[in-house]
Short mmCIF file of C-alpha atoms in Angstrom, two decimals:
data_model
loop_
_atom_site.label_atom_id
_atom_site.label_comp_id
_atom_site.label_asym_id
_atom_site.label_seq_id
_atom_site.Cartn_x
_atom_site.Cartn_y
_atom_site.Cartn_z
CA MET A 1 -13.49 9.35 35.10
CA LYS A 2 -11.68 6.85 32.88
CA THR A 3 -9.00 4.82 34.61
CA THR A 4 -7.85 2.77 31.62
CA ALA A 5 -7.10 3.24 27.92
CA GLU A 6 -8.34 0.66 25.45
CA ILE A 7 -5.95 0.16 22.53
CA THR A 8 -7.69 -0.93 19.32
CA SER A 9 -6.56 -1.66 15.78
CA PRO A 10 -7.26 1.19 13.34
CA TYR A 11 -7.66 -1.44 10.63
CA ASP A 12 -10.72 -3.24 11.99
CA LEU A 13 -11.22 -1.62 15.43
CA SER A 14 -10.47 -4.95 17.11
CA PHE A 15 -9.34 -4.93 20.73
CA ILE A 16 -5.57 -5.14 21.34
CA LYS A 17 -4.91 -4.27 24.96
CA GLU A 18 -6.12 -2.27 27.94
CA LEU A 19 -3.65 -0.18 29.93
CA PRO A 20 -4.02 1.82 33.15
CA LEU A 21 -4.08 5.61 33.16
CA ILE A 22 -2.23 7.34 35.95
CA SER A 23 -4.11 9.95 37.97
CA LYS A 24 -3.19 13.43 39.14
CA ASN A 25 -2.27 11.90 42.48
CA ASP A 26 0.44 9.80 40.81
CA ILE A 27 2.17 12.71 39.06
CA ASP A 28 4.05 13.95 42.10
CA LYS A 29 5.74 10.59 42.60
CA VAL A 30 6.74 10.45 38.93
CA LEU A 31 8.18 13.97 39.03
CA ASN A 32 10.02 13.38 42.29
CA THR A 33 11.66 10.25 40.92
CA ALA A 34 13.03 12.12 37.92
CA HIS A 35 13.87 15.32 39.80
CA ASN A 36 15.76 13.51 42.58
CA LEU A 37 17.77 11.55 40.05
CA PHE A 38 18.86 14.71 38.30
CA THR A 39 19.61 16.90 41.32
CA ASP A 40 22.00 14.32 42.81
CA GLN A 41 24.86 14.33 40.31
CA SER A 42 26.22 11.08 41.72
CA ASN A 43 23.31 9.46 39.84
CA TRP A 44 24.34 10.85 36.46
CA ILE A 45 25.20 8.21 33.88
CA PRO A 46 28.79 8.54 32.56
CA ALA A 47 29.14 9.12 28.84
CA TYR A 48 30.76 5.74 28.17
CA LYS A 49 27.90 4.01 29.98
CA LYS A 50 25.26 5.88 27.98
CA ILE A 51 27.01 4.79 24.79
CA GLU A 52 27.03 1.16 25.98
CA ILE A 53 23.33 1.28 26.86
CA LEU A 54 22.30 2.78 23.53
CA GLU A 55 24.50 0.47 21.48
CA LYS A 56 22.96 -2.52 23.26
CA THR A 57 19.49 -1.04 22.74
CA ALA A 58 20.09 -0.84 19.00
CA SER A 59 21.34 -4.42 18.99
CA ILE A 60 18.27 -5.73 20.84
CA MET A 61 15.96 -3.76 18.55
CA THR A 62 17.66 -5.29 15.53
CA ASP A 63 17.04 -8.75 16.95
CA ARG A 64 13.36 -7.90 17.49
CA ILE A 65 12.53 -6.10 14.25
CA GLU A 66 9.55 -8.33 13.48
CA ASP A 67 8.03 -7.92 16.94
CA LEU A 68 8.47 -4.14 16.84
CA LEU A 69 7.05 -4.08 13.32
CA VAL A 70 3.90 -6.00 14.18
CA THR A 71 3.35 -3.87 17.29
CA ALA A 72 3.65 -0.61 15.34
CA ILE A 73 1.35 -1.82 12.55
CA SER A 74 -1.26 -3.21 14.93
CA GLU A 75 -1.64 -0.04 16.98
CA GLY A 76 -0.92 2.60 14.32
CA GLY A 77 -2.23 1.13 11.07
CA LYS A 78 0.71 2.22 8.94
CA PRO A 79 1.25 -0.32 6.11
CA TRP A 80 3.91 -3.00 6.44
CA GLN A 81 6.39 -1.51 3.98
CA ASP A 82 6.29 1.91 5.65
CA SER A 83 6.29 0.53 9.20
CA LYS A 84 9.35 -1.56 8.31
CA ALA A 85 11.08 1.64 7.22
CA GLU A 86 10.04 3.28 10.51
CA VAL A 87 11.52 0.49 12.63
CA LEU A 88 14.79 0.59 10.69
CA ARG A 89 14.89 4.38 11.08
CA ALA A 90 14.29 4.01 14.82
CA ILE A 91 17.26 1.66 15.12
CA LYS A 92 19.41 4.07 13.13
CA GLY A 93 18.24 6.88 15.40
CA VAL A 94 19.45 5.04 18.50
CA LYS A 95 22.82 4.50 16.83
CA LEU A 96 23.02 8.18 15.85
CA ALA A 97 22.32 9.20 19.45
CA ALA A 98 25.06 6.90 20.74
CA GLU A 99 27.51 8.34 18.21
CA HIS A 100 26.62 11.95 19.06
CA ILE A 101 27.44 11.57 22.75
CA SER A 102 31.12 12.01 21.90
CA GLN A 103 30.26 15.34 20.24
CA ILE A 104 28.61 16.92 23.27
CA LYS A 105 31.31 19.47 23.98
CA GLY A 106 32.04 23.12 24.60
CA GLU A 107 34.69 25.51 23.30
CA GLN A 108 37.41 27.85 24.47
CA ILE A 109 36.42 31.50 24.85
CA PRO A 110 39.21 33.97 24.03
CA MET A 111 40.64 36.00 26.93
CA GLY A 112 43.36 38.64 27.03
CA LEU A 113 41.62 40.76 24.42
CA THR A 114 41.41 43.63 26.89
CA ASP A 115 43.51 44.59 29.88
CA ALA A 116 40.66 43.53 32.18
CA SER A 117 40.66 39.99 30.78
CA LEU A 118 44.38 39.27 31.18
CA ASN A 119 45.61 36.26 33.16
CA ARG A 120 42.50 34.22 32.46
CA ILE A 121 41.48 31.15 30.49
CA ALA A 122 37.84 30.39 29.78
CA PHE A 123 35.89 27.54 28.25
CA THR A 124 32.37 26.24 28.08
CA SER A 125 31.08 22.76 28.76
CA LYS A 126 27.68 21.17 28.09
CA GLU A 127 25.47 19.87 30.88
CA PRO A 128 22.10 18.10 30.70
CA ILE A 129 19.26 20.58 30.94
CA GLY A 130 17.33 18.59 33.54
CA VAL A 131 14.10 16.60 33.62
CA VAL A 132 12.47 16.20 30.19
CA ALA A 133 8.72 15.76 29.71
CA ALA A 134 8.06 14.30 26.27
CA VAL A 135 4.53 14.29 24.85
CA SER A 136 4.26 12.34 21.62
CA ALA A 137 1.95 11.78 18.64
CA PHE A 138 0.36 8.64 17.20
CA ASN A 139 1.61 8.61 13.64
CA HIS A 140 5.14 7.22 14.12
CA PRO A 141 4.83 5.45 17.48
CA LEU A 142 8.32 3.92 17.60
CA ASN A 143 10.44 6.48 15.76
CA LEU A 144 8.96 9.45 17.60
CA ALA A 145 9.63 7.65 20.89
CA VAL A 146 13.27 7.28 19.87
CA HIS A 147 13.51 10.96 18.92
CA GLN A 148 12.15 12.05 22.29
CA ILE A 149 13.40 9.39 24.70
CA VAL A 150 16.81 8.35 23.38
CA THR A 151 17.90 11.94 22.75
CA ALA A 152 17.12 12.82 26.38
CA ILE A 153 19.09 9.83 27.62
CA ALA A 154 22.02 10.75 25.37
CA ALA A 155 21.93 14.31 26.74
CA GLY A 156 21.91 12.93 30.29
CA CYS A 157 18.35 13.86 31.21
CA PRO A 158 15.78 11.78 33.08
CA VAL A 159 12.72 11.61 30.80
CA ILE A 160 9.01 11.20 31.44
CA PHE A 161 7.42 10.00 28.21
CA LYS A 162 3.70 10.28 27.46
CA PRO A 163 2.89 8.46 24.22
CA ALA A 164 -0.33 9.05 22.32
CA THR A 165 -3.12 7.15 24.05
CA ALA A 166 -4.03 5.50 20.74
CA THR A 167 -0.51 4.13 20.13
CA PRO A 168 1.42 3.59 23.39
CA LEU A 169 2.62 0.01 22.86
CA SER A 170 5.71 0.87 20.81
CA GLY A 171 6.85 3.34 23.48
CA PHE A 172 6.44 0.73 26.21
CA ALA A 173 8.33 -1.80 24.05
CA LEU A 174 11.21 0.66 23.65
CA ALA A 175 11.23 1.28 27.41
CA ASP A 176 11.48 -2.47 28.09
CA ILE A 177 14.40 -2.75 25.68
CA LEU A 178 16.22 0.20 27.26
CA LYS A 179 15.78 -1.37 30.68
CA GLU A 180 17.13 -4.67 29.34
CA ALA A 181 20.07 -2.78 27.86
CA GLY A 182 21.01 -1.46 31.29
CA LEU A 183 19.25 1.90 31.67
CA PRO A 184 19.02 2.50 35.43
CA THR A 185 15.61 2.64 37.08
CA GLY A 186 13.87 6.02 36.97
CA TRP A 187 15.72 7.49 34.00
CA LEU A 188 12.76 6.66 31.78
CA GLN A 189 9.17 6.64 33.01
CA VAL A 190 6.44 5.95 30.44
CA ILE A 191 3.00 7.09 31.54
CA LEU A 192 -0.50 7.16 30.07
CA CYS A 193 -2.85 9.85 31.33
CA ASP A 194 -5.66 12.19 30.34
CA ASN A 195 -5.04 15.73 29.09
CA GLU A 196 -5.59 17.36 32.48
CA THR A 197 -2.99 15.15 34.11
CA ALA A 198 -0.58 15.70 31.22
CA GLU A 199 -0.91 19.47 31.67
CA LEU A 200 -0.20 19.08 35.37
CA LEU A 201 2.96 17.16 34.48
CA VAL A 202 4.46 19.45 31.85
CA THR A 203 3.72 22.71 33.70
CA ASP A 204 5.35 21.59 36.95
CA PRO A 205 8.48 23.60 37.90
CA ARG A 206 10.45 20.35 38.20
CA ILE A 207 10.25 20.00 34.41
CA ASN A 208 13.21 21.68 32.72
CA PHE A 209 12.35 20.87 29.11
CA LEU A 210 9.15 20.02 27.22
CA SER A 211 9.38 18.05 23.99
CA PHE A 212 5.96 18.16 22.34
CA ILE A 213 4.80 16.61 19.07
CA GLY A 214 1.16 17.22 18.22
CA SER A 215 -1.39 19.86 17.32
CA ALA A 216 -0.54 23.54 17.29
CA LYS A 217 -3.56 24.32 19.46
CA VAL A 218 -2.39 22.06 22.27
CA GLY A 219 1.33 22.81 21.85
CA TRP A 220 1.06 26.59 22.00
CA TYR A 221 -1.39 26.32 24.90
CA LEU A 222 1.01 24.18 26.91
CA LYS A 223 3.90 26.54 26.11
CA SER A 224 1.86 29.42 27.54
CA LYS A 225 1.43 27.47 30.78
CA LEU A 226 5.04 26.32 31.27
CA SER A 227 6.79 27.13 34.52
CA PRO A 228 9.24 30.07 34.27
CA GLY A 229 12.56 28.80 32.95
CA THR A 230 11.20 25.66 31.29
CA ARG A 231 12.48 25.46 27.74
CA CYS A 232 10.63 23.63 24.99
CA ALA A 233 10.62 22.24 21.49
CA LEU A 234 7.24 22.08 19.76
CA GLU A 235 6.65 20.18 16.53
CA HIS A 236 3.29 20.91 14.96
CA GLY A 237 1.86 20.28 11.53
CA GLY A 238 1.86 22.07 8.23
CA ALA A 239 0.00 22.12 4.93
CA ALA A 240 3.01 21.40 2.77
CA PRO A 241 3.13 23.24 -0.57
CA VAL A 242 4.80 22.09 -3.78
CA ILE A 243 5.66 24.26 -6.78
CA VAL A 244 5.72 22.35 -10.10
CA GLU A 245 7.27 24.15 -13.05
CA SER A 246 6.65 23.33 -16.71
CA ASP A 247 10.04 21.64 -17.19
CA ALA A 248 9.56 19.13 -14.35
CA ASP A 249 10.34 15.47 -15.06
CA PHE A 250 7.05 13.57 -14.88
CA ASP A 251 8.66 10.14 -14.55
CA GLU A 252 10.50 11.23 -11.40
CA MET A 253 7.90 13.60 -10.04
CA ILE A 254 4.63 11.64 -10.12
CA PRO A 255 5.75 8.61 -8.05
CA SER A 256 7.46 10.94 -5.59
CA LEU A 257 4.45 13.18 -5.05
CA VAL A 258 2.00 10.27 -4.84
CA LYS A 259 4.19 8.73 -2.15
CA GLY A 260 4.54 12.03 -0.32
CA GLY A 261 0.80 12.67 -0.42
CA PHE A 262 -0.57 9.29 0.56
CA TYR A 263 2.17 7.80 2.74
CA HIS A 264 0.50 6.67 6.00
CA ALA A 265 -2.83 7.85 4.57
CA GLY A 266 -1.55 11.43 4.68
CA GLN A 267 -1.15 11.33 8.46
CA VAL A 268 2.26 13.00 8.34
CA CYS A 269 3.01 16.55 9.46
CA VAL A 270 4.88 17.31 6.20
CA SER A 271 2.63 15.31 3.86
CA VAL A 272 2.22 16.72 0.32
CA GLN A 273 -1.02 18.74 0.49
CA ARG A 274 -1.07 21.77 -1.82
CA VAL A 275 0.45 21.27 -5.28
CA TYR A 276 0.74 24.39 -7.46
CA VAL A 277 1.26 23.36 -11.08
CA ASN A 278 2.24 25.54 -14.03
CA GLN A 279 -0.83 25.97 -16.25
CA GLU A 280 1.15 24.76 -19.28
CA ILE A 281 1.39 21.21 -17.89
CA CYS A 282 -1.52 21.16 -15.46
CA ASP A 283 -3.85 18.93 -17.51
CA ALA A 284 -1.10 16.36 -18.11
CA PHE A 285 -0.11 16.51 -14.44
CA ILE A 286 -3.67 15.87 -13.25
CA GLU A 287 -4.08 12.95 -15.65
CA LYS A 288 -0.84 11.24 -14.63
CA PHE A 289 -1.18 12.00 -10.90
CA ALA A 290 -4.76 10.70 -10.81
CA ALA A 291 -3.82 7.56 -12.74
CA ALA A 292 -1.00 6.80 -10.28
CA THR A 293 -3.29 7.50 -7.31
CA LYS A 294 -5.91 5.05 -8.61
CA LEU A 295 -3.27 2.29 -8.65
CA LEU A 296 -2.67 2.58 -4.89
CA ILE A 297 -3.79 -0.49 -2.97
CA THR A 298 -5.84 0.31 0.13
CA GLY A 299 -6.29 -2.39 2.75
CA ASP A 300 -4.83 -4.46 5.55
CA PRO A 301 -1.63 -2.77 6.79
CA LEU A 302 -0.14 -6.19 7.59
CA ASP A 303 -0.35 -7.09 3.88
CA LYS A 304 2.97 -6.26 2.24
CA LYS A 305 1.16 -5.14 -0.94
CA THR A 306 -0.87 -2.44 0.82
CA ASP A 307 0.03 1.16 -0.03
CA VAL A 308 -2.56 3.06 2.02
CA GLY A 309 -3.87 1.94 5.39
CA PRO A 310 -6.55 3.30 7.73
CA LEU A 311 -6.84 6.59 9.49
CA ILE A 312 -6.28 6.37 13.22
CA THR A 313 -9.97 6.64 14.27
CA PRO A 314 -13.45 6.79 12.68
CA LYS A 315 -13.68 10.38 13.92
CA GLU A 316 -10.79 11.33 11.64
CA VAL A 317 -12.54 9.75 8.65
CA ASP A 318 -15.64 11.79 9.50
CA ARG A 319 -13.57 14.96 9.53
CA VAL A 320 -11.78 14.24 6.24
CA GLU A 321 -15.09 13.38 4.59
CA GLU A 322 -16.62 16.66 5.80
CA TRP A 323 -13.66 18.69 4.53
CA VAL A 324 -13.72 17.05 1.10
CA ASN A 325 -17.47 17.56 0.75
CA GLU A 326 -17.11 21.19 1.81
CA ALA A 327 -14.41 21.76 -0.83
CA ILE A 328 -16.59 20.24 -3.56
CA LYS A 329 -19.58 22.37 -2.52
CA LYS A 330 -17.36 25.44 -2.77
CA GLY A 331 -16.35 24.60 -6.34
CA ALA A 332 -13.47 22.10 -6.20
CA THR A 333 -13.43 19.42 -8.89
CA LEU A 334 -13.19 15.86 -7.58
CA ILE A 335 -10.61 14.11 -9.78
CA THR A 336 -10.57 10.75 -7.99
CA GLY A 337 -11.57 9.24 -4.64
CA GLY A 338 -13.65 11.32 -2.29
CA LYS A 339 -15.53 8.51 -0.59
CA ARG A 340 -15.42 6.72 2.74
CA ILE A 341 -14.51 3.05 2.32
CA SER A 342 -15.25 1.92 5.88
CA ALA A 343 -15.26 3.20 9.45
CA THR A 344 -11.53 3.97 9.32
CA PHE A 345 -10.68 4.00 5.59
CA PHE A 346 -11.01 6.87 3.14
CA GLN A 347 -10.20 6.68 -0.55
CA PRO A 348 -6.98 8.35 -1.71
CA THR A 349 -8.44 11.60 -3.02
CA VAL A 350 -7.35 14.26 -5.50
CA LEU A 351 -9.10 17.63 -5.65
CA PHE A 352 -8.57 20.26 -8.35
CA ASN A 353 -8.57 23.94 -7.54
CA PRO A 354 -10.38 24.14 -4.20
CA SER A 355 -11.28 27.66 -3.16
CA GLU A 356 -8.71 29.53 -1.10
CA ASP A 357 -11.08 29.58 1.89
CA SER A 358 -11.83 25.83 1.87
CA LEU A 359 -10.65 23.86 4.87
CA VAL A 360 -8.52 21.68 2.59
CA SER A 361 -6.74 24.86 1.43
CA THR A 362 -6.29 26.48 4.82
CA LYS A 363 -5.85 23.66 7.38
CA GLU A 364 -3.66 20.60 7.67
CA ILE A 365 -5.69 17.74 6.19
CA PHE A 366 -3.84 14.89 7.93
CA GLY A 367 -5.63 12.48 5.65
CA PRO A 368 -5.30 10.95 2.15
CA VAL A 369 -6.17 14.11 0.20
CA VAL A 370 -4.00 16.09 -2.22
CA CYS A 371 -5.10 19.41 -3.73
CA ILE A 372 -3.90 20.67 -7.12
CA TYR A 373 -3.98 24.35 -8.11
CA PRO A 374 -3.00 25.86 -11.50
CA PHE A 375 -0.75 28.91 -11.78
CA ILE A 376 0.54 31.18 -14.51
CA ASP A 377 2.97 33.31 -12.52
CA ARG A 378 5.35 31.42 -10.21
CA ASP A 379 5.77 34.32 -7.81
CA GLU A 380 2.01 34.41 -7.36
CA ALA A 381 2.00 30.66 -6.66
CA ILE A 382 4.75 31.11 -4.06
CA LYS A 383 2.74 33.92 -2.47
CA ARG A 384 -0.26 31.56 -2.20
CA ALA A 385 1.98 28.79 -0.84
CA ASN A 386 3.26 31.15 1.85
CA ALA A 387 -0.17 32.57 2.72
CA LEU A 388 -0.93 30.30 5.67
CA ASP A 389 0.53 30.68 9.16
CA VAL A 390 2.04 27.17 9.09
CA HIS A 391 5.47 26.76 7.51
CA PHE A 392 7.33 23.47 7.75
CA GLN A 393 8.67 21.65 4.67
CA ALA A 394 8.02 22.51 1.04
CA ALA A 395 9.20 21.41 -2.41
CA VAL A 396 9.85 22.57 -5.96
CA PHE A 397 10.11 20.47 -9.10
CA THR A 398 12.15 21.91 -11.96
CA LYS A 399 15.26 21.15 -13.99
CA ASN A 400 16.28 24.82 -14.05
CA ILE A 401 18.79 25.55 -11.28
CA ASP A 402 17.98 29.26 -11.27
CA ILE A 403 14.27 28.60 -10.82
CA ALA A 404 15.05 26.10 -8.07
CA LEU A 405 17.29 28.50 -6.16
CA ASP A 406 14.85 31.39 -6.56
CA THR A 407 11.96 29.25 -5.30
CA VAL A 408 13.93 27.88 -2.36
CA LYS A 409 14.80 31.44 -1.35
CA LYS A 410 11.22 32.70 -1.58
CA LEU A 411 9.31 29.82 0.00
CA ASN A 412 8.71 30.34 3.72
CA ALA A 413 9.76 26.94 5.08
CA THR A 414 12.40 25.41 7.31
CA ALA A 415 13.31 22.98 4.52
CA VAL A 416 12.70 23.01 0.78
CA MET A 417 13.19 19.85 -1.26
CA VAL A 418 14.26 20.23 -4.88
CA ASN A 419 12.83 17.47 -7.09
CA ASP A 420 11.68 15.47 -4.07
CA HIS A 421 8.46 15.35 -2.07
CA THR A 422 7.85 17.41 1.06
CA ALA A 423 7.83 14.41 3.41
CA PHE A 424 11.46 13.47 2.80
CA ARG A 425 13.38 13.07 6.04
CA VAL A 426 16.43 11.33 7.40
CA ASP A 427 17.02 11.30 11.13
CA TRP A 428 20.32 13.16 11.18
CA MET A 429 18.97 16.25 9.42
CA PRO A 430 17.35 19.21 11.21
CA PHE A 431 13.57 18.87 11.26
CA GLY A 432 11.02 21.31 12.60
CA GLY A 433 8.50 23.98 11.79
CA ARG A 434 8.66 27.75 11.95
CA ASP A 435 5.98 30.30 12.81
CA SER A 436 2.82 28.42 13.92
CA SER A 437 4.35 25.11 12.88
CA GLY A 438 6.63 24.95 15.89
CA ILE A 439 9.70 26.08 17.74
CA GLY A 440 13.05 24.40 18.25
CA MET A 441 14.61 21.77 16.02
CA GLY A 442 14.32 18.01 15.89
CA GLY A 443 16.66 15.47 14.37
CA ILE A 444 18.73 13.28 16.66
CA SER A 445 21.78 15.49 17.17
CA TYR A 446 19.74 18.70 17.12
CA ALA A 447 17.34 17.39 19.78
CA ILE A 448 20.24 16.31 21.98
CA ASN A 449 21.71 19.80 21.76
CA GLU A 450 18.31 21.31 22.67
CA MET A 451 18.36 19.19 25.84
CA THR A 452 21.75 20.51 27.03
CA ARG A 453 22.83 23.87 28.38
CA GLU A 454 26.18 25.62 28.52
CA LYS A 455 28.28 26.33 31.57
CA LEU A 456 31.22 28.76 31.38
CA MET A 457 34.32 28.32 33.52
CA VAL A 458 36.81 31.19 33.84
CA ILE A 459 40.12 30.49 35.58
CA LYS A 460 42.28 33.37 36.77
CA SER A 461 45.98 32.86 37.41
CA LYS A 462 49.02 35.09 37.29
CA PHE A 463 50.74 32.33 35.34
CA LEU A 464 48.30 32.62 32.43
#
């Protein structure tokens, strides 16, 4: 049985660090620490103190942007320009959490509406839900940690954070900063462990809330095993569709869709994947999209000029290569790319009209591949876009407001971008999938609310 995790660079597979894995025997101590903190309300951190801690955390992070940036790039392989944006988003997320603490509040419930409810006043308040287990993904190692850790702290919950084994260093760096900022011992425990141990953790009855970011297979399995009463938020992937109408603005659209498709080598849960283009402009779209794709610079993620970095592991490159080859064998036209560059690099790839049963048409690619499909009837294209069981973010490009509104209404998605790519996100907006793509809602304030629960107080007095 493995007792350590070896962290390597996705860029060149060079060794970075070795970290210990905790065993099943260690889980009880971790859970007890968090559970005991929560059950004794004298330990709870006052709101003003939580604000102070998070404000100081944001300040320290700002002072250490370069260190956080290099750490995220080294372990995750996301190019410099995109990792810089992630670090800045993470800092903004901490600030948003601090600001939202003042908005954690209840409301008055009307009384006296019936004879039986006379002489009473009632109101709700919000309490922390309890111990949070947060299981994270590799693709945004710092920002995801903020969305799962800082939101729990803002809500008043002790949190046990399990980062992806491939990219744990950013989570540990955030934990060190929170400790420096004054977070009391035990309120955040960062652990690395194997899948069996992680399951033991999240299914324990001492866990009140599971925050999970990762594959649908694992997420829905864990949900089925949760202890009775444990609530959860699951964020899975999608296969984001885009509808492109004949009046779309090419100058705006092409750079946007290329960015949305190949950002972080397509390793984004809302990455542009399936683009349905009106037949009238399909040839021109393919020509311009392919030309822009060929200009992307693939290489060292620490180089500021790099557009597309590596995939997280060689195994992922193997999978993407297999899926692309399968699509071509089933009749897809390879427009550009399609080849492995190295152990962890795959060319930015554009496929035209893969069959509906190809893996690239039915599963989340999570790699640098975009598929283009022609359509004549928009309603038929929307039907094809909605055909899968994953529904997260989608997009439509048109200058006709009626077409935009009609498409937004008909697309099955939690968010539809109009004249923007599917991967657009800011950290104060709601973010999450529906159907197989997840349950619950992310976004800083939304996640904080998920980690609280209401308590009603009713006061009876003859003087009311």
